[in-house]
mmCIF file of C-alpha atoms in Angstrom:
data_model
loop_
_atom_site.group_PDB
_atom_site.id
_atom_site.type_symbol
_atom_site.label_atom_id
_atom_site.label_comp_id
_atom_site.label_asym_id
_atom_site.label_seq_id
_atom_site.Cartn_x
_atom_site.Cartn_y
_atom_site.Cartn_z
ATOM 1 C CA THR A 1255 -10.544 -27.459 -35.655
ATOM 2 C CA ARG A 1256 -9.670 -30.633 -38.386
ATOM 3 C CA ASN A 1257 -6.971 -31.183 -35.966
ATOM 4 C CA VAL A 1258 -7.713 -35.008 -36.124
ATOM 5 C CA ASP A 1259 -10.288 -37.535 -37.892
ATOM 6 C CA ALA A 1260 -11.592 -38.719 -34.118
ATOM 7 C CA ALA A 1261 -11.758 -37.925 -30.980
ATOM 8 C CA ILE A 1262 -14.055 -38.859 -27.535
ATOM 9 C CA VAL A 1263 -15.576 -35.840 -27.083
ATOM 10 C CA TYR A 1264 -18.645 -34.485 -24.581
ATOM 11 C CA ALA A 1265 -21.920 -35.391 -25.547
ATOM 12 C CA THR A 1266 -22.723 -31.319 -25.773
ATOM 13 C CA ASP A 1267 -19.522 -30.540 -27.158
ATOM 14 C CA ALA A 1268 -20.668 -32.497 -30.295
ATOM 15 C CA ALA A 1269 -24.082 -31.019 -30.284
ATOM 16 C CA LEU A 1270 -22.358 -27.833 -30.631
ATOM 17 C CA SER A 1271 -20.955 -28.319 -34.009
ATOM 18 C CA SER A 1272 -22.768 -29.097 -37.394
ATOM 19 C CA ARG A 1273 -19.523 -30.651 -38.859
ATOM 20 C CA VAL A 1274 -19.092 -33.828 -36.112
ATOM 21 C CA ARG A 1275 -20.859 -36.664 -36.639
ATOM 22 C CA VAL A 1276 -20.993 -39.220 -33.995
ATOM 23 C CA ALA A 1277 -19.812 -42.890 -34.644
ATOM 24 C CA TYR A 1278 -20.570 -43.922 -31.018
ATOM 25 C CA GLU A 1279 -22.000 -43.237 -27.430
ATOM 26 C CA PHE A 1280 -20.812 -44.823 -24.575
ATOM 27 C CA PRO A 1281 -24.020 -46.469 -22.938
ATOM 28 C CA GLN A 1282 -24.326 -44.132 -19.183
ATOM 29 C CA ALA A 1283 -23.723 -47.727 -17.488
ATOM 30 C CA SER A 1284 -20.199 -47.756 -18.866
ATOM 31 C CA HIS A 1285 -19.343 -45.135 -16.878
ATOM 32 C CA ALA A 1286 -19.848 -42.974 -13.609
ATOM 33 C CA PRO A 1287 -21.952 -39.373 -14.043
ATOM 34 C CA ILE A 1288 -19.756 -36.738 -15.234
ATOM 35 C CA ARG A 1289 -20.191 -33.869 -12.756
ATOM 36 C CA TYR A 1290 -19.218 -30.180 -12.914
ATOM 37 C CA PRO A 1291 -19.213 -29.550 -9.154
ATOM 38 C CA ALA A 1292 -18.772 -25.907 -8.156
ATOM 39 C CA ALA A 1293 -18.295 -24.395 -4.741
ATOM 40 C CA VAL A 1294 -17.757 -21.096 -2.950
ATOM 41 C CA LEU A 1295 -13.343 -20.755 -1.336
ATOM 42 C CA THR A 1296 -12.863 -19.094 1.530
ATOM 43 C CA SER A 1297 -10.200 -17.318 0.026
ATOM 44 C CA ALA A 1298 -12.702 -15.590 -2.538
ATOM 45 C CA ALA A 1299 -12.363 -12.107 -2.660
ATOM 46 C CA ASP A 1300 -16.154 -11.579 -2.729
ATOM 47 C CA THR A 1301 -17.766 -14.643 -0.878
ATOM 48 C CA GLU A 1302 -21.166 -13.239 -0.535
ATOM 49 C CA ARG A 1303 -20.982 -12.864 -4.582
ATOM 50 C CA ALA A 1304 -20.056 -15.903 -5.358
ATOM 51 C CA THR A 1305 -22.056 -17.439 -3.162
ATOM 52 C CA ARG A 1306 -25.437 -15.525 -4.918
ATOM 53 C CA PHE A 1307 -23.716 -17.154 -7.920
ATOM 54 C CA LEU A 1308 -23.801 -20.522 -6.792
ATOM 55 C CA ALA A 1309 -27.018 -20.052 -6.042
ATOM 56 C CA PHE A 1310 -27.859 -19.125 -9.490
ATOM 57 C CA LEU A 1311 -26.291 -21.793 -10.803
ATOM 58 C CA GLY A 1312 -28.970 -24.271 -9.324
ATOM 59 C CA SER A 1313 -31.803 -22.213 -9.940
ATOM 60 C CA GLU A 1314 -34.671 -23.312 -12.217
ATOM 61 C CA LEU A 1315 -33.253 -20.723 -14.671
ATOM 62 C CA ALA A 1316 -30.018 -22.050 -14.616
ATOM 63 C CA GLY A 1317 -31.534 -25.619 -15.350
ATOM 64 C CA ARG A 1318 -33.554 -24.592 -18.030
ATOM 65 C CA THR A 1319 -30.303 -23.121 -19.514
ATOM 66 C CA TYR A 1320 -28.648 -26.233 -18.551
ATOM 67 C CA GLN A 1321 -30.917 -28.886 -20.765
ATOM 68 C CA ARG A 1322 -31.334 -26.504 -23.593
ATOM 69 C CA TYR A 1323 -27.332 -27.466 -24.140
ATOM 70 C CA GLY A 1324 -27.947 -31.074 -23.291
ATOM 71 C CA PHE A 1325 -26.578 -31.082 -19.921
ATOM 72 C CA VAL A 1326 -28.944 -32.976 -16.833
ATOM 73 C CA PRO A 1327 -29.020 -30.904 -14.031
ATOM 74 C CA VAL A 1328 -28.786 -32.771 -10.855
ATOM 75 C CA ASP A 1329 -30.228 -32.435 -7.811
#
C-alpha cells in the first residue's frame, strides 16, 4: 500500500508482490516455526461440514496449493 519504506513481513506475503524487495531474511533457527492452527469448535453451527473442511486442509491437494504459494505443510 506504500504506507512505509520498510517492514517485516512473512516471506509468503513478500512473494505475492512484484514491488517488494527482500533486503534480509531471518534465519530459520532464529525463531519458532510459524504455524497456522485450525480446529473445529464444539459450538460450530455445522460441525460435520467444518470437520470435512479441516480434513481437506490436511489433504494432498491442499498441501500442493500451500507449496505453490510458498508455505511448507507440516504433519
